[in-house]
Tab-separated table of C-alpha atoms in Angstrom:
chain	number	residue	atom	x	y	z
L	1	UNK	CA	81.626	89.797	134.153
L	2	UNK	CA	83.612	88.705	131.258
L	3	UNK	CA	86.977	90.980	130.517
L	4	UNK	CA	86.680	93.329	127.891
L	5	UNK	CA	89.113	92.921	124.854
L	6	UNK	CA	88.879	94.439	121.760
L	7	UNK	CA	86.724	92.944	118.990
L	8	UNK	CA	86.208	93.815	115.158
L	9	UNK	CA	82.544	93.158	113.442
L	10	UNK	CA	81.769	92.614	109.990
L	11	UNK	CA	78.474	94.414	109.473
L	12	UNK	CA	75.960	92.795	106.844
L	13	UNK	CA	73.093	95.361	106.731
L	14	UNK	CA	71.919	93.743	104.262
L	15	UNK	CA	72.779	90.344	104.706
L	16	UNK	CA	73.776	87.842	101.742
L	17	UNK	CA	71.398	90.201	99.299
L	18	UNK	CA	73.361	91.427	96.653
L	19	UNK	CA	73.337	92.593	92.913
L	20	UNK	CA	75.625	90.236	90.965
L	21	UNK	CA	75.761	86.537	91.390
L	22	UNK	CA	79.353	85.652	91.495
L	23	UNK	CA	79.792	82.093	91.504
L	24	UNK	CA	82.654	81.476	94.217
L	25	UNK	CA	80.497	83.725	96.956
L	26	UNK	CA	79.508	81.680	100.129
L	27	UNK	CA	77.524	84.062	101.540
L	28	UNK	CA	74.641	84.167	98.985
L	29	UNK	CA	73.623	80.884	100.746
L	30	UNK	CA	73.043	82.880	103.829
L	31	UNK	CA	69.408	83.591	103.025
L	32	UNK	CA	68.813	79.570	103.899
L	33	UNK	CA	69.579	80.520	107.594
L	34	UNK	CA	66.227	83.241	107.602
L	35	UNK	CA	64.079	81.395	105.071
L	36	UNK	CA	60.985	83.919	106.146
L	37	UNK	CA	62.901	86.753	105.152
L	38	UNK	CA	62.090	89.198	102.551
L	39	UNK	CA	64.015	92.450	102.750
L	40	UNK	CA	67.267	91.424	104.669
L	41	UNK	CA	67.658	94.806	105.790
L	42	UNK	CA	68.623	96.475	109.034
L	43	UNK	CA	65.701	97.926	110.428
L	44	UNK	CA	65.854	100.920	112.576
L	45	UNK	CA	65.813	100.072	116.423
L	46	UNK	CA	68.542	97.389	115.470
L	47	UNK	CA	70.684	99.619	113.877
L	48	UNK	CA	70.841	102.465	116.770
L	49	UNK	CA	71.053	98.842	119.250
L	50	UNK	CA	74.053	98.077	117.446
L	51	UNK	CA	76.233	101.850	116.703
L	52	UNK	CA	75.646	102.372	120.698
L	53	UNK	CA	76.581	99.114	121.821
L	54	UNK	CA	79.314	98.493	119.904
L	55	UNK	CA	80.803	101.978	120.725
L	56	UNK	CA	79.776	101.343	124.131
L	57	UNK	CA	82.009	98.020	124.112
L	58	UNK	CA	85.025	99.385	122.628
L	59	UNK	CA	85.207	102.235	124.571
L	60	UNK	CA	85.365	99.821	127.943
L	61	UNK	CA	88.256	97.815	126.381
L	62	UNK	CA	89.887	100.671	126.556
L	63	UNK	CA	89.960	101.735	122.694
L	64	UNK	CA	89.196	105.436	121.848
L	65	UNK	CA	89.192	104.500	117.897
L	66	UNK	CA	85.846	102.666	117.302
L	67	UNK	CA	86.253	100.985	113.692
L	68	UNK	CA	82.691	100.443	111.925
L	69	UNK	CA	82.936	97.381	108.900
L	70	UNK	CA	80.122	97.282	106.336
L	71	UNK	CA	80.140	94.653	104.300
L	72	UNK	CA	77.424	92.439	102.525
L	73	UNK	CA	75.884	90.901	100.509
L	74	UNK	CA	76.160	94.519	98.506
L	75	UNK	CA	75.488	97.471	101.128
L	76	UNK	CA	75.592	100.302	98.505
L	77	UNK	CA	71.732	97.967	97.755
L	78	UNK	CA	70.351	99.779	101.089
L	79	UNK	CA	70.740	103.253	99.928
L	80	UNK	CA	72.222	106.385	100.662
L	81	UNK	CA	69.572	107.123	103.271
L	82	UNK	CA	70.571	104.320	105.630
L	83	UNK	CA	74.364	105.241	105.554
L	84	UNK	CA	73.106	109.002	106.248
L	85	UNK	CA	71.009	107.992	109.410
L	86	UNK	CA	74.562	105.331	110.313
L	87	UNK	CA	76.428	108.822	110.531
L	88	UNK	CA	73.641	110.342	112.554
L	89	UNK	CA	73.867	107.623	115.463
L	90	UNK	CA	77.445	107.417	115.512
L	91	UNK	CA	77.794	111.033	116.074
L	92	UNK	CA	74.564	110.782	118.963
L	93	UNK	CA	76.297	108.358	120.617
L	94	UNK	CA	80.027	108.803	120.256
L	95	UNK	CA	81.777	109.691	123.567
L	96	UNK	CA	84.273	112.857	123.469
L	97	UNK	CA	87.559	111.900	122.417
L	98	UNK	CA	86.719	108.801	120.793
L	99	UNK	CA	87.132	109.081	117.118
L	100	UNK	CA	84.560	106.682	114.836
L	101	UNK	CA	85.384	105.096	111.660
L	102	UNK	CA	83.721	103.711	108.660
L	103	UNK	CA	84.930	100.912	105.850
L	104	UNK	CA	82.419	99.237	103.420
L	105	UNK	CA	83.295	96.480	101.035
L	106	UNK	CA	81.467	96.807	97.780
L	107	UNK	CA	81.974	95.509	94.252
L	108	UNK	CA	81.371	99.015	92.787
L	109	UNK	CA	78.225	98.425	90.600
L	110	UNK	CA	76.354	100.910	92.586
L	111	UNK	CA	79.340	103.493	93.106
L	112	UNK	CA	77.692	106.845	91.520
L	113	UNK	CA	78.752	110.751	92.004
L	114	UNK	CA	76.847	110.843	95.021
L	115	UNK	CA	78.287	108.233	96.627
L	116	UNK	CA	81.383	109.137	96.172
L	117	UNK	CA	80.496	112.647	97.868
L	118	UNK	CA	78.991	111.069	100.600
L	119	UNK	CA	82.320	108.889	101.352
L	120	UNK	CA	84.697	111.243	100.753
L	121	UNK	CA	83.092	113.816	103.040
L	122	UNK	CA	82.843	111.111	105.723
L	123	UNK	CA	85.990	109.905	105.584
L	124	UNK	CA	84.893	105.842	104.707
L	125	UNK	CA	87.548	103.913	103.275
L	126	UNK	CA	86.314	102.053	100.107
L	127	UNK	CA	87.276	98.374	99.201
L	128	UNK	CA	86.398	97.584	95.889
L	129	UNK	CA	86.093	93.921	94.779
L	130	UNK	CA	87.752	93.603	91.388
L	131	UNK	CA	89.750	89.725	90.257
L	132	UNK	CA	92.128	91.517	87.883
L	133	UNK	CA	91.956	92.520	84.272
L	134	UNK	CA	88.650	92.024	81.867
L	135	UNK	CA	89.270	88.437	81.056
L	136	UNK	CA	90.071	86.943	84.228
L	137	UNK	CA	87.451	89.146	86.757
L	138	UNK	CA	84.319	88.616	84.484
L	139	UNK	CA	84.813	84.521	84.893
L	140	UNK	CA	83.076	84.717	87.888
L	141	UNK	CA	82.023	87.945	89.142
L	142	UNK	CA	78.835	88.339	86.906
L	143	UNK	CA	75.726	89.638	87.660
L	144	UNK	CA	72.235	87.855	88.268
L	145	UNK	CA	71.091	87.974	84.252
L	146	UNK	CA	74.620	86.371	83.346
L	147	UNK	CA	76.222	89.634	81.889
L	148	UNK	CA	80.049	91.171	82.309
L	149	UNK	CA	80.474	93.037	85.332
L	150	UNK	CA	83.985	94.169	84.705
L	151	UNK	CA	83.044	98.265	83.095
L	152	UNK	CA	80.731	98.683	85.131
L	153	UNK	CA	82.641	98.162	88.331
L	154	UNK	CA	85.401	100.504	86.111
L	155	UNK	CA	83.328	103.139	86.322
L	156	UNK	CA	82.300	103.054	90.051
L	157	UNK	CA	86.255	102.856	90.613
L	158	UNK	CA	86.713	105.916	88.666
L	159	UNK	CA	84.129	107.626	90.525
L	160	UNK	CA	85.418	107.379	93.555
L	161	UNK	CA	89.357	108.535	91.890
L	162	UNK	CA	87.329	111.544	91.036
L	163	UNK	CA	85.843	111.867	94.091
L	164	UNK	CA	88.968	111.412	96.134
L	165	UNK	CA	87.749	108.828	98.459
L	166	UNK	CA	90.313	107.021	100.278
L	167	UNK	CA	89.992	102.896	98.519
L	168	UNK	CA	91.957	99.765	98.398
L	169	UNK	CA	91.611	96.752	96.240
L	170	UNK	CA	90.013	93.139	97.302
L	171	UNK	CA	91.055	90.728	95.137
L	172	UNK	CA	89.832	86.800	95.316
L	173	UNK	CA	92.520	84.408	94.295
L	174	UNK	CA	90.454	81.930	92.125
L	175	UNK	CA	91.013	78.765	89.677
L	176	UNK	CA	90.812	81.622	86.431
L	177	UNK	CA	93.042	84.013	87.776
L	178	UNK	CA	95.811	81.787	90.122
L	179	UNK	CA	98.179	81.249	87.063
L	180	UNK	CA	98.108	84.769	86.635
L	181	UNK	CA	99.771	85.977	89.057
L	182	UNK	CA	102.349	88.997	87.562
L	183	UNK	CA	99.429	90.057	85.349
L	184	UNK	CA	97.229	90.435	87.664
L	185	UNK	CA	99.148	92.210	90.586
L	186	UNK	CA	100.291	95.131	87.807
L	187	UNK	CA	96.862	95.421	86.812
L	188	UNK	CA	96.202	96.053	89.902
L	189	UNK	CA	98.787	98.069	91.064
L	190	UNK	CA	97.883	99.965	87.942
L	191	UNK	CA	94.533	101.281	89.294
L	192	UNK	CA	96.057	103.742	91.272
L	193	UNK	CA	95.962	102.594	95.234
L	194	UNK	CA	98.527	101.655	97.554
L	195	UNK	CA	96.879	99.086	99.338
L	196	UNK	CA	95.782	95.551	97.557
L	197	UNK	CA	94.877	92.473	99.400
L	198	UNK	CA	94.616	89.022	98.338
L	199	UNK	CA	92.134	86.490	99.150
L	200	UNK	CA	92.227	83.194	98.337
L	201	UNK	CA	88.818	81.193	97.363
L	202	UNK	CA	88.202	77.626	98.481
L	203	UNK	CA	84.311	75.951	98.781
L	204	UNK	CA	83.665	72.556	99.729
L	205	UNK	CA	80.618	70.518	98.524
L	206	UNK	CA	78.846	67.636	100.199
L	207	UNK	CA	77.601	64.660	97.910
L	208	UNK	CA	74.406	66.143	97.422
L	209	UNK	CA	76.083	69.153	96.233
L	210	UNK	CA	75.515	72.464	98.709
L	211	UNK	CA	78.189	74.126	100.150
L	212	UNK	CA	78.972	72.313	103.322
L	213	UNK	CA	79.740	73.697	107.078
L	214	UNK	CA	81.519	70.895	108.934
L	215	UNK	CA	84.847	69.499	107.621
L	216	UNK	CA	84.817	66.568	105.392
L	217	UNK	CA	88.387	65.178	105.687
L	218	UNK	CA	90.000	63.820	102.376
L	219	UNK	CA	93.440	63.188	101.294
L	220	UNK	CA	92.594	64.345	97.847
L	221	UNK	CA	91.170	68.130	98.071
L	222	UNK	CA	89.997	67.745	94.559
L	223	UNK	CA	87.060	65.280	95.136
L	224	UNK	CA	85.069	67.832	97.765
L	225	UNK	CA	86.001	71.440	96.315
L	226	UNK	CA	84.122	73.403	93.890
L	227	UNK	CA	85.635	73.856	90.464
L	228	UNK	CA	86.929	77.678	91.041
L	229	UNK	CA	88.276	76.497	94.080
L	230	UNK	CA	92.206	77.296	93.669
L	231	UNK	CA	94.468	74.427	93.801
L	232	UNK	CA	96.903	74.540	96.736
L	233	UNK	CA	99.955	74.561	94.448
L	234	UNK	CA	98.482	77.048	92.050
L	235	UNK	CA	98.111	79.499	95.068
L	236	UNK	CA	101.641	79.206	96.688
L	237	UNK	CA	102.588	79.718	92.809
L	238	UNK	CA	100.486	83.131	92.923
L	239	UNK	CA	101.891	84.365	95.973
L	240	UNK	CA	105.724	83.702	95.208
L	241	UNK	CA	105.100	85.654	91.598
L	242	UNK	CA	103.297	88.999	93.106
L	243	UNK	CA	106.141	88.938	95.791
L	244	UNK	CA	108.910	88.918	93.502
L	245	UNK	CA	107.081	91.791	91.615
L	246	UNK	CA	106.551	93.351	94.693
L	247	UNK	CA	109.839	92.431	96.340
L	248	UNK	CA	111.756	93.976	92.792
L	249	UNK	CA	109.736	97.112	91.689
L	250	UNK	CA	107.360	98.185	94.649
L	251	UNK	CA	108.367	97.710	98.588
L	252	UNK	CA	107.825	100.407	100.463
L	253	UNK	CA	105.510	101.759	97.969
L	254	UNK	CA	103.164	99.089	97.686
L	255	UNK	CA	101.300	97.854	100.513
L	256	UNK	CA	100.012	93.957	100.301
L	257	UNK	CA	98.021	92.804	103.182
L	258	UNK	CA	99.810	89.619	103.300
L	259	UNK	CA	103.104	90.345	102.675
L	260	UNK	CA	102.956	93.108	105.368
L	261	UNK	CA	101.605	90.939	107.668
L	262	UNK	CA	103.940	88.254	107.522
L	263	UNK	CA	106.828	91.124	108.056
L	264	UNK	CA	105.282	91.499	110.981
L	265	UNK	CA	105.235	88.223	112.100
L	266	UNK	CA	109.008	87.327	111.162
L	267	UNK	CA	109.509	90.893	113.509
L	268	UNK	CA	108.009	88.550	116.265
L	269	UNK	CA	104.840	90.386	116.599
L	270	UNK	CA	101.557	89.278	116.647
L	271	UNK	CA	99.485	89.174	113.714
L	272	UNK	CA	97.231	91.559	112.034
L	273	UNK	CA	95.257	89.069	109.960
L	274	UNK	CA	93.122	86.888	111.778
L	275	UNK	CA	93.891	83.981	109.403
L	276	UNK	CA	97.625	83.738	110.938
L	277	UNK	CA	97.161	84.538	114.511
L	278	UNK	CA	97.331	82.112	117.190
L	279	UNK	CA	93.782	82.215	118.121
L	280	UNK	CA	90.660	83.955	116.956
L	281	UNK	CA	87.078	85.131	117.998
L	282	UNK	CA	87.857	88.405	117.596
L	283	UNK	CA	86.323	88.802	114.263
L	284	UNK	CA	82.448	88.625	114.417
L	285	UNK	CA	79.676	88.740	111.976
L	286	UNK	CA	76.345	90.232	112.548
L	287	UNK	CA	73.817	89.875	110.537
L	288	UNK	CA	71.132	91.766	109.427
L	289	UNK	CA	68.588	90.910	112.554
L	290	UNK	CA	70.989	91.568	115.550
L	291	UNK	CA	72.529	87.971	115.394
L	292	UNK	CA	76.031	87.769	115.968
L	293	UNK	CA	77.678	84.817	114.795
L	294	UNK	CA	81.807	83.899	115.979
L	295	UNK	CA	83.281	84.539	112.446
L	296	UNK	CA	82.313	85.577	109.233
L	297	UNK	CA	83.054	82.575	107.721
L	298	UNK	CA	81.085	80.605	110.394
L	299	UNK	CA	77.228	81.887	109.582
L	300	UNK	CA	76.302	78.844	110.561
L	301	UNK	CA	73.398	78.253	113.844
L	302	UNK	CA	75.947	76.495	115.530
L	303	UNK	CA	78.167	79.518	115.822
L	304	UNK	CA	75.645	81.633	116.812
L	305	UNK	CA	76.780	83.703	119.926
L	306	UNK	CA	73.072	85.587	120.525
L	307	UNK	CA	71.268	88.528	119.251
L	308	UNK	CA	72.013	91.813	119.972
L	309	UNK	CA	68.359	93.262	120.662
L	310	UNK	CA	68.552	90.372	123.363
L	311	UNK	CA	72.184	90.480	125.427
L	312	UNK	CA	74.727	93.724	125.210
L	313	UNK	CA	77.242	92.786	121.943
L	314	UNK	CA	80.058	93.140	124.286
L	315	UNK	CA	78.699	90.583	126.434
L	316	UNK	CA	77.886	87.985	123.246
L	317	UNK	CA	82.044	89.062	121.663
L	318	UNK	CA	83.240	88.425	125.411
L	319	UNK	CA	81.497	85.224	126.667
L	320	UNK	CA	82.686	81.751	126.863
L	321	UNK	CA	81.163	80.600	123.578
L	322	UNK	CA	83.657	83.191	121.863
L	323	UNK	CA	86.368	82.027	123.545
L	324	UNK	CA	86.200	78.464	123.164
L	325	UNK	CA	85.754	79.137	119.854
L	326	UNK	CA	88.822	81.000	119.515
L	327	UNK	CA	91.285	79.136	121.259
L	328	UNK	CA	89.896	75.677	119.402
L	329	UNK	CA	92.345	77.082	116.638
L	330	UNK	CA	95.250	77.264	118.691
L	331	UNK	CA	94.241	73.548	120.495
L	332	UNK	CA	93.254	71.650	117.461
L	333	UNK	CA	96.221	72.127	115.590
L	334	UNK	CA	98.039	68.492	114.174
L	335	UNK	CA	101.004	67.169	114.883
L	336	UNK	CA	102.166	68.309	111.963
L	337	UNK	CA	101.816	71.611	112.087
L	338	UNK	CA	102.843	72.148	116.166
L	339	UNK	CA	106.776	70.719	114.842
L	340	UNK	CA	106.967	73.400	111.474
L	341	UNK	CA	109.124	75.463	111.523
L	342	UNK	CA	106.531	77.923	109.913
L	343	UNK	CA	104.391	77.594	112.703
L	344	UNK	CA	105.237	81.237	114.288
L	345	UNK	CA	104.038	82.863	110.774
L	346	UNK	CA	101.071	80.364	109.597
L	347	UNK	CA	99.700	79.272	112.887
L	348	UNK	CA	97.762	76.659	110.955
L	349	UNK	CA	95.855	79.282	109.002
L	350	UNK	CA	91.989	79.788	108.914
L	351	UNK	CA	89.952	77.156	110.612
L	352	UNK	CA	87.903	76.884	108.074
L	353	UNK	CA	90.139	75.748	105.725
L	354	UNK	CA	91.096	72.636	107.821
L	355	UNK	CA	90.005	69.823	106.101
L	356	UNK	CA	92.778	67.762	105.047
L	357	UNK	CA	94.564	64.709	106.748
L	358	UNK	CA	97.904	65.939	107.621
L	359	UNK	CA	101.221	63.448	106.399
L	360	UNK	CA	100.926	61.564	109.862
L	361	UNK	CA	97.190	61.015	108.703
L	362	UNK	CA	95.248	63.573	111.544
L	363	UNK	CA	92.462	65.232	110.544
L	364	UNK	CA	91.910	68.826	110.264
L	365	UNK	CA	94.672	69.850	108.309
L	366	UNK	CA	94.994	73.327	106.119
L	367	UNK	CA	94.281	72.816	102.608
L	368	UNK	CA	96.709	75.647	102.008
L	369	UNK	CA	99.574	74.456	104.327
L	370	UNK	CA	101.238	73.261	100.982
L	371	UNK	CA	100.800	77.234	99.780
L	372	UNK	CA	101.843	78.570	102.516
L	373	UNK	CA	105.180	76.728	103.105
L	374	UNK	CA	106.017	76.784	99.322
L	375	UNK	CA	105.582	81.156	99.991
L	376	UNK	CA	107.741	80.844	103.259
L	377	UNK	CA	110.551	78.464	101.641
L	378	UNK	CA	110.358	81.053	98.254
L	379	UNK	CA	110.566	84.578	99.919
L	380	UNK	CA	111.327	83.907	103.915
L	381	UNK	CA	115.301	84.930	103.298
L	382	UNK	CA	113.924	88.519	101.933
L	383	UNK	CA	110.950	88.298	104.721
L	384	UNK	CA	113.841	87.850	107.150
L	385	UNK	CA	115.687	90.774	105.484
L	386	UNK	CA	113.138	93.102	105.469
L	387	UNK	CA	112.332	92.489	109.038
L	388	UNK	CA	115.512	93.108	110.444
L	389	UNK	CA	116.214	96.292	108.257
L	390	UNK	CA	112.949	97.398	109.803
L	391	UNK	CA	113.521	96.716	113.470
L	392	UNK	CA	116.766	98.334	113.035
L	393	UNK	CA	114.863	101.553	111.781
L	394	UNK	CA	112.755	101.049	114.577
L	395	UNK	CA	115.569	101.187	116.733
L	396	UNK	CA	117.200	104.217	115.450
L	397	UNK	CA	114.119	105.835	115.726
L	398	UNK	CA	113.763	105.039	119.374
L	399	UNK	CA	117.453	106.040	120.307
């Protein structure tokens, strides 16, 4: 029997369906994967499978939080009703003393009144997709007839301000918006949450033009990515000029993903985002059907780990297959990376961004390695800072 260890799930009830088309999205190609398909949605008998197994799993690794992720594709698409009967089987099959709870990504076309009741009284926390001010978030984030998405998103964020549901802010990091850096952090910052997180967008293409899977290696990164892609440069440029406004006008206030994370890290602790951690496997994707794939950002057959209707989901998130797959980050790292002194906050970031030749001319390099030590060089004397200041609260707290 495989050990149990925690594991986190992104939940796509509805697959890669969604209601906008924007163009930097690699999931929409999902539907190739289940080309018999026609509703991508959970059905029934899978959904119950899944809420007791997964709170079944969790609870034997010891946790007695059980975090449900709901992501798409577009959930809101499904309907109230399905979230509804979600908050039925959770409370069927939650254990005493275990406490259950409930995040869903949306981009806020669909956010009415009534959603925002339903939320609020069930305690989800909301992120809501939005790429910055008017100009720069309708580039890409339109919907399938070609129109402007950015009012109507607007008003789905200011239902749920009304509503007092708890939200936070996703925002993609693209070629439109990576120059833009200042502007678009107080814009967002503006919008009334704590809690922003940044996420930088970068799609390969093989000659014949789909989105590829396996790593084709290049020295120049601007021959295989797509044209929203964000340049390397451009995004270590981004992150420097939201730190410095965040550094100057909002810590402690303000809550970025990343910067909090890498505090973390220069504290010596592990990370929080799988992206920087030593290994991963830990964050799995299940699709609509019961299959569970090793990452979200590996929907791909050959990263299938099983079906949950089939084998117990703690069994698929603890078997071998998961584990090779996350300790291949930690063992396929170049030469390059193992001797940087960055290494304990980078960790050779996301696997599936490695697809560079590294200076010493190995493949599998990070396309953002160039981002991410132009960040460390630019803010790692303040990172430092703020890490000791806050290990020597934590101390005083202690004693």
């Amino acid at each position: 029997m495989p050990e149990p260890r925690p594991f986190h799930v992104m939940t796509k009830p509805i697959g890669p369906r969604c209601n906008i088309d924007c163009s930097y999205c690699y999931y929409l190609e999902k539907e190739k994967l289940y080309p018999d398909e026609k509703k991508f949605r959970m059905q029934d008998d899978v959904l119950e499978t899944y809420v007791k197994g997964l709170i079944e799993a969790e609870v034997e690794a010891g946790m007695r939080e059980v975090p449900f992720a709901w992501q798409g594709g577009e959930p809101t698409m499904l309907g109230l009703g399905f979230f509804e009967r979600v908050i039925e089987l959770q409370a069927r099959y939650r254990p005493e003393g275990v406490r259950i709870t409930n995040s869903l990504q949306t981009n806020g076309m669909l956010i009415d009144d009534a959603w925002a009741r339903f939320f609020a009284n069930h305690d989800f926390l909301i992120g809501i997709s939005i790429d910055g001010p008017r100009s720069v978030h309708d580039r890409y984030r339109r919907d399938r007839a070609g129109r402007p998405t950015f009012d109507a998103v607007m008003d789905g964020l200011d239902n749920l301000r009304r509503g007092r549901v708890d939200y936070n802010i996703l925002c993609t990091v693209h070629r439109a918006n990576a120059g833009k850096g200042r502007e678009v952090y107080r814009f967002l910052r503006d919008l009334g949450t704590q809690h922003i997180q940044f996420i930088p967008i970068v799609e390969r293409r093989r000659t014949d033009g789909a989105l590829s899977a396996a790593p084709q290696i290049d020295d120049d990164p601007s021959s295989m990515v797509t044209e929203w892609s964000v340049a390397p440069k451009a995004y270590g440029k981004f992150l420097c000029d939201v730190f410095d406004q965040w550094y100057r006008h909002d810590l402690g206030r303000m809550f970025i993903q990343f910067f909090e994370n890498q505090v973390g890290m220069w504290m010596g602790r592990p990370a929080n985002l799988c992206v920087f951690a030593e290994t991963c496997g830990d964050g799995l994707a299940l699709e609509h059907n019961g299959d569970l794939y090793a990452c979200d950002h590996f929907v791909y057959p050959e990263f299938r780990l099983g079906n949950i209707m089939d084998e117990d989901i703690g069994a698929l998130a603890w078997s071998q297959k998961a584990r090779d797959f996350g300790a291949a980050k930690r063992e396929t790292l170049t030469a390059q990376c193992r001797s940087c002194e960055y290494r304990f906050a980078c960790n050779g970031g996301c696997p599936k961004h490695r697809f560079l030749m590294s200076r010493g001319g190995e493949p599998g390099h990070n396309y953002f390695c160039q981002s991410y030590t132009m960040f460390f060089r630019h803010a790692g004397d303040r990172l430092r800072d703020i890490a000791a200041k806050s290990m020597r609260s934590l101390d005083g707290e202690i004693g």
